[in-house]
mmCIF file of C-alpha atoms in Angstrom:
data_model
loop_
_atom_site.group_PDB
_atom_site.id
_atom_site.type_symbol
_atom_site.label_atom_id
_atom_site.label_comp_id
_atom_site.label_asym_id
_atom_site.label_seq_id
_atom_site.Cartn_x
_atom_site.Cartn_y
_atom_site.Cartn_z
ATOM 1 C CA MET P 1 -5.513 -2.635 -20.318
ATOM 2 C CA VAL P 2 -4.948 -0.795 -17.019
ATOM 3 C CA GLN P 3 -3.001 -3.720 -15.649
ATOM 4 C CA ARG P 4 -0.733 -3.890 -18.730
ATOM 5 C CA ILE P 5 -0.011 -0.165 -18.524
ATOM 6 C CA SER P 6 0.637 -0.275 -14.845
ATOM 7 C CA ALA P 7 3.260 -3.050 -15.265
ATOM 8 C CA THR P 8 5.428 -0.877 -17.536
ATOM 9 C CA ARG P 9 8.638 0.922 -16.612
ATOM 10 C CA ALA P 10 7.217 4.203 -17.941
ATOM 11 C CA PHE P 11 4.307 3.860 -15.433
ATOM 12 C CA ALA P 12 6.819 3.152 -12.645
ATOM 13 C CA ARG P 13 8.700 6.364 -13.516
ATOM 14 C CA THR P 14 5.692 8.681 -13.640
ATOM 15 C CA ALA P 15 3.008 7.237 -11.345
ATOM 16 C CA PRO P 16 4.782 7.875 -8.050
ATOM 17 C CA HIS P 17 4.860 11.573 -8.870
ATOM 18 C CA VAL P 18 1.261 11.843 -10.042
ATOM 19 C CA VAL P 19 -0.987 9.274 -8.332
ATOM 20 C CA PRO P 20 -0.204 10.048 -4.637
ATOM 21 C CA VAL P 21 -0.546 13.842 -5.293
ATOM 22 C CA LEU P 22 -3.924 13.428 -6.945
ATOM 23 C CA ASP P 23 -5.065 10.962 -4.281
ATOM 24 C CA ARG P 24 -4.083 13.300 -1.396
ATOM 25 C CA ALA P 25 -5.823 16.292 -2.972
ATOM 26 C CA VAL P 26 -9.074 14.481 -3.759
ATOM 27 C CA HIS P 27 -9.109 12.651 -0.401
ATOM 28 C CA ARG P 28 -8.677 15.994 1.423
ATOM 29 C CA LEU P 29 -11.356 17.803 -0.681
ATOM 30 C CA THR P 30 -13.875 15.012 -0.126
ATOM 31 C CA ARG P 31 -13.095 14.729 3.605
ATOM 32 C CA GLY P 32 -11.829 11.210 3.258
ATOM 33 C CA LYS P 33 -14.739 9.880 1.173
ATOM 34 C CA VAL P 34 -13.032 9.507 -2.231
ATOM 35 C CA LEU P 35 -9.642 8.133 -3.259
ATOM 36 C CA LEU P 36 -9.091 8.341 -7.024
ATOM 37 C CA SER P 37 -6.778 5.333 -7.250
ATOM 38 C CA ALA P 38 -9.467 3.249 -5.547
ATOM 39 C CA ARG P 39 -11.304 3.221 -8.890
ATOM 40 C CA MET P 40 -8.703 0.667 -9.989
ATOM 41 C CA LEU P 41 -7.865 -1.100 -6.744
ATOM 42 C CA PRO P 42 -9.268 -0.728 -3.133
ATOM 43 C CA GLY P 43 -7.294 1.982 -1.403
ATOM 44 C CA LEU P 44 -6.706 3.511 2.012
ATOM 45 C CA VAL P 45 -4.713 6.393 3.428
ATOM 46 C CA LEU P 46 -2.030 5.298 5.839
ATOM 47 C CA THR P 47 -0.726 7.627 8.548
ATOM 48 C CA VAL P 48 2.231 6.514 10.568
ATOM 49 C CA PRO P 49 4.960 8.446 12.373
ATOM 50 C CA GLY P 50 8.189 8.752 10.452
ATOM 51 C CA ALA P 51 10.888 6.286 11.437
ATOM 52 C CA ARG P 52 13.388 9.002 12.206
ATOM 53 C CA THR P 53 11.400 12.179 12.750
ATOM 54 C CA GLY P 54 8.343 10.797 14.497
ATOM 55 C CA ARG P 55 6.247 13.268 12.460
ATOM 56 C CA PRO P 56 3.059 11.893 11.004
ATOM 57 C CA ARG P 57 3.508 10.705 7.409
ATOM 58 C CA THR P 58 0.328 10.220 5.305
ATOM 59 C CA THR P 59 0.401 8.069 2.198
ATOM 60 C CA PRO P 60 -2.441 6.937 -0.057
ATOM 61 C CA LEU P 61 -1.961 3.217 -0.910
ATOM 62 C CA ALA P 62 -3.627 0.467 -2.779
ATOM 63 C CA CYS P 63 -4.600 -2.342 -0.459
ATOM 64 C CA MET P 64 -6.016 -5.814 -0.474
ATOM 65 C CA PRO P 65 -8.849 -6.182 2.060
ATOM 66 C CA GLU P 66 -8.490 -9.433 3.972
ATOM 67 C CA GLY P 67 -11.344 -11.458 5.339
ATOM 68 C CA LYS P 68 -15.075 -10.896 5.324
ATOM 69 C CA VAL P 69 -15.194 -8.287 8.095
ATOM 70 C CA GLU P 70 -13.577 -4.872 7.596
ATOM 71 C CA GLY P 71 -10.557 -4.676 9.851
ATOM 72 C CA ALA P 72 -7.608 -6.297 8.098
ATOM 73 C CA TRP P 73 -5.741 -5.231 5.014
ATOM 74 C CA ILE P 74 -2.640 -6.319 3.106
ATOM 75 C CA LEU P 75 -0.249 -3.622 1.888
ATOM 76 C CA VAL P 76 2.277 -4.398 -0.833
ATOM 77 C CA GLY P 77 5.514 -2.351 -0.733
ATOM 78 C CA SER P 78 5.988 -2.545 -4.459
ATOM 79 C CA ASN P 79 7.010 1.122 -4.928
ATOM 80 C CA PHE P 80 5.636 0.773 -8.512
ATOM 81 C CA GLY P 81 8.481 -1.667 -9.244
ATOM 82 C CA ARG P 82 11.230 0.850 -8.477
ATOM 83 C CA THR P 83 14.457 -0.168 -6.768
ATOM 84 C CA GLY P 84 14.154 1.027 -3.176
ATOM 85 C CA HIS P 85 11.603 0.024 -0.546
ATOM 86 C CA PRO P 86 8.946 2.732 -0.134
ATOM 87 C CA ALA P 87 9.469 4.990 2.895
ATOM 88 C CA TRP P 88 6.140 4.026 4.427
ATOM 89 C CA THR P 89 7.449 0.415 4.877
ATOM 90 C CA ALA P 90 10.408 1.699 7.032
ATOM 91 C CA ASN P 91 7.970 3.704 9.080
ATOM 92 C CA LEU P 92 5.745 0.723 9.707
ATOM 93 C CA LEU P 93 8.782 -1.389 10.661
ATOM 94 C CA ALA P 94 9.845 1.221 13.182
ATOM 95 C CA ARG P 95 6.393 2.017 14.572
ATOM 96 C CA PRO P 96 4.099 -0.901 13.876
ATOM 97 C CA ASP P 97 1.575 -0.078 16.708
ATOM 98 C CA GLU P 98 1.245 3.594 15.898
ATOM 99 C CA ALA P 99 -0.415 3.436 12.451
ATOM 100 C CA VAL P 100 -3.863 4.607 11.492
ATOM 101 C CA VAL P 101 -5.674 4.039 8.239
ATOM 102 C CA ASN P 102 -8.444 6.034 6.785
ATOM 103 C CA TRP P 103 -10.796 3.491 5.173
ATOM 104 C CA ARG P 104 -13.915 4.770 3.456
ATOM 105 C CA GLY P 105 -13.772 8.009 5.402
ATOM 106 C CA ARG P 106 -13.169 6.438 8.808
ATOM 107 C CA ASP P 107 -9.963 6.564 10.835
ATOM 108 C CA ILE P 108 -9.029 3.140 12.225
ATOM 109 C CA PRO P 109 -6.003 2.493 14.520
ATOM 110 C CA VAL P 110 -4.071 -0.536 13.255
ATOM 111 C CA ARG P 111 -1.168 -2.792 14.043
ATOM 112 C CA ALA P 112 1.246 -3.643 11.278
ATOM 113 C CA THR P 113 2.943 -7.025 10.840
ATOM 114 C CA LEU P 114 5.680 -7.697 8.268
ATOM 115 C CA LEU P 115 4.854 -11.028 6.629
ATOM 116 C CA GLU P 116 7.615 -13.513 6.235
ATOM 117 C CA GLY P 117 8.199 -17.120 5.236
ATOM 118 C CA GLU P 118 5.286 -19.377 4.367
ATOM 119 C CA GLU P 119 2.704 -16.774 5.332
ATOM 120 C CA ARG P 120 4.253 -14.223 3.096
ATOM 121 C CA ALA P 121 4.452 -16.801 0.224
ATOM 122 C CA ARG P 122 0.737 -17.560 0.661
ATOM 123 C CA VAL P 123 -0.310 -13.912 0.724
ATOM 124 C CA TRP P 124 1.993 -13.066 -2.209
ATOM 125 C CA GLU P 125 0.155 -15.686 -4.300
ATOM 126 C CA ALA P 126 -3.161 -14.066 -3.346
ATOM 127 C CA ALA P 127 -1.747 -10.628 -4.188
ATOM 128 C CA LEU P 128 -0.691 -11.835 -7.661
ATOM 129 C CA VAL P 129 -4.213 -13.049 -8.237
ATOM 130 C CA PHE P 130 -5.631 -9.735 -6.961
ATOM 131 C CA TRP P 131 -3.253 -7.523 -9.059
ATOM 132 C CA PRO P 132 -1.028 -9.451 -11.546
ATOM 133 C CA PRO P 133 1.219 -6.499 -12.321
ATOM 134 C CA TYR P 134 2.954 -7.137 -8.960
ATOM 135 C CA ALA P 135 4.698 -10.017 -10.668
ATOM 136 C CA ALA P 136 6.271 -7.644 -13.206
ATOM 137 C CA TYR P 137 7.365 -5.356 -10.436
ATOM 138 C CA GLN P 138 9.043 -8.218 -8.574
ATOM 139 C CA ARG P 139 10.849 -9.416 -11.770
ATOM 140 C CA ARG P 140 12.456 -6.038 -12.181
ATOM 141 C CA LEU P 141 13.781 -5.925 -8.605
ATOM 142 C CA GLU P 142 16.599 -7.492 -6.664
ATOM 143 C CA ARG P 143 14.857 -6.797 -3.354
ATOM 144 C CA GLU P 144 11.991 -8.821 -2.055
ATOM 145 C CA ILE P 145 8.768 -6.744 -2.030
ATOM 146 C CA ARG P 146 7.620 -6.231 1.572
ATOM 147 C CA LEU P 147 4.126 -7.335 2.497
ATOM 148 C CA PHE P 148 2.352 -6.112 5.614
ATOM 149 C CA ARG P 149 -0.857 -7.163 7.291
ATOM 150 C CA LEU P 150 -2.665 -4.320 9.067
ATOM 151 C CA GLU P 151 -5.198 -5.311 11.777
ATOM 152 C CA ARG P 152 -7.416 -3.187 13.923
ATOM 153 C CA ARG P 153 -5.977 -2.380 17.306
#
């Protein structure tokens, strides 16, 4: 049921204004130990300098852990199926070696890589298995959803 609801246009209109605000507040209050949206999907908090300002920008995001050992994550720039790329993707493109994730209460410096070509196609298929609503998001969009791999530095 949660997946069906999250694939709707109504969810895409309201969730970006509600989910991140709640996630930030709970994450701050629990000193990084709890991320509400992680009850549906694994989640982390990404901090990366802004592409233009250089000021730290902090965003709670769903993620797809990659591999057996903690230290690599896939981020899907779906923006809840809305038209524009999410701002955090531009920040990662501009400053891929300056990102930090808070994963389960620990800050981990990471390097971001935009996935392209065959590698992107393979990871996209895994992402669709992981969270099927991504397919509905992509069908609504003319842009290709950006995928990033974050790895420990």
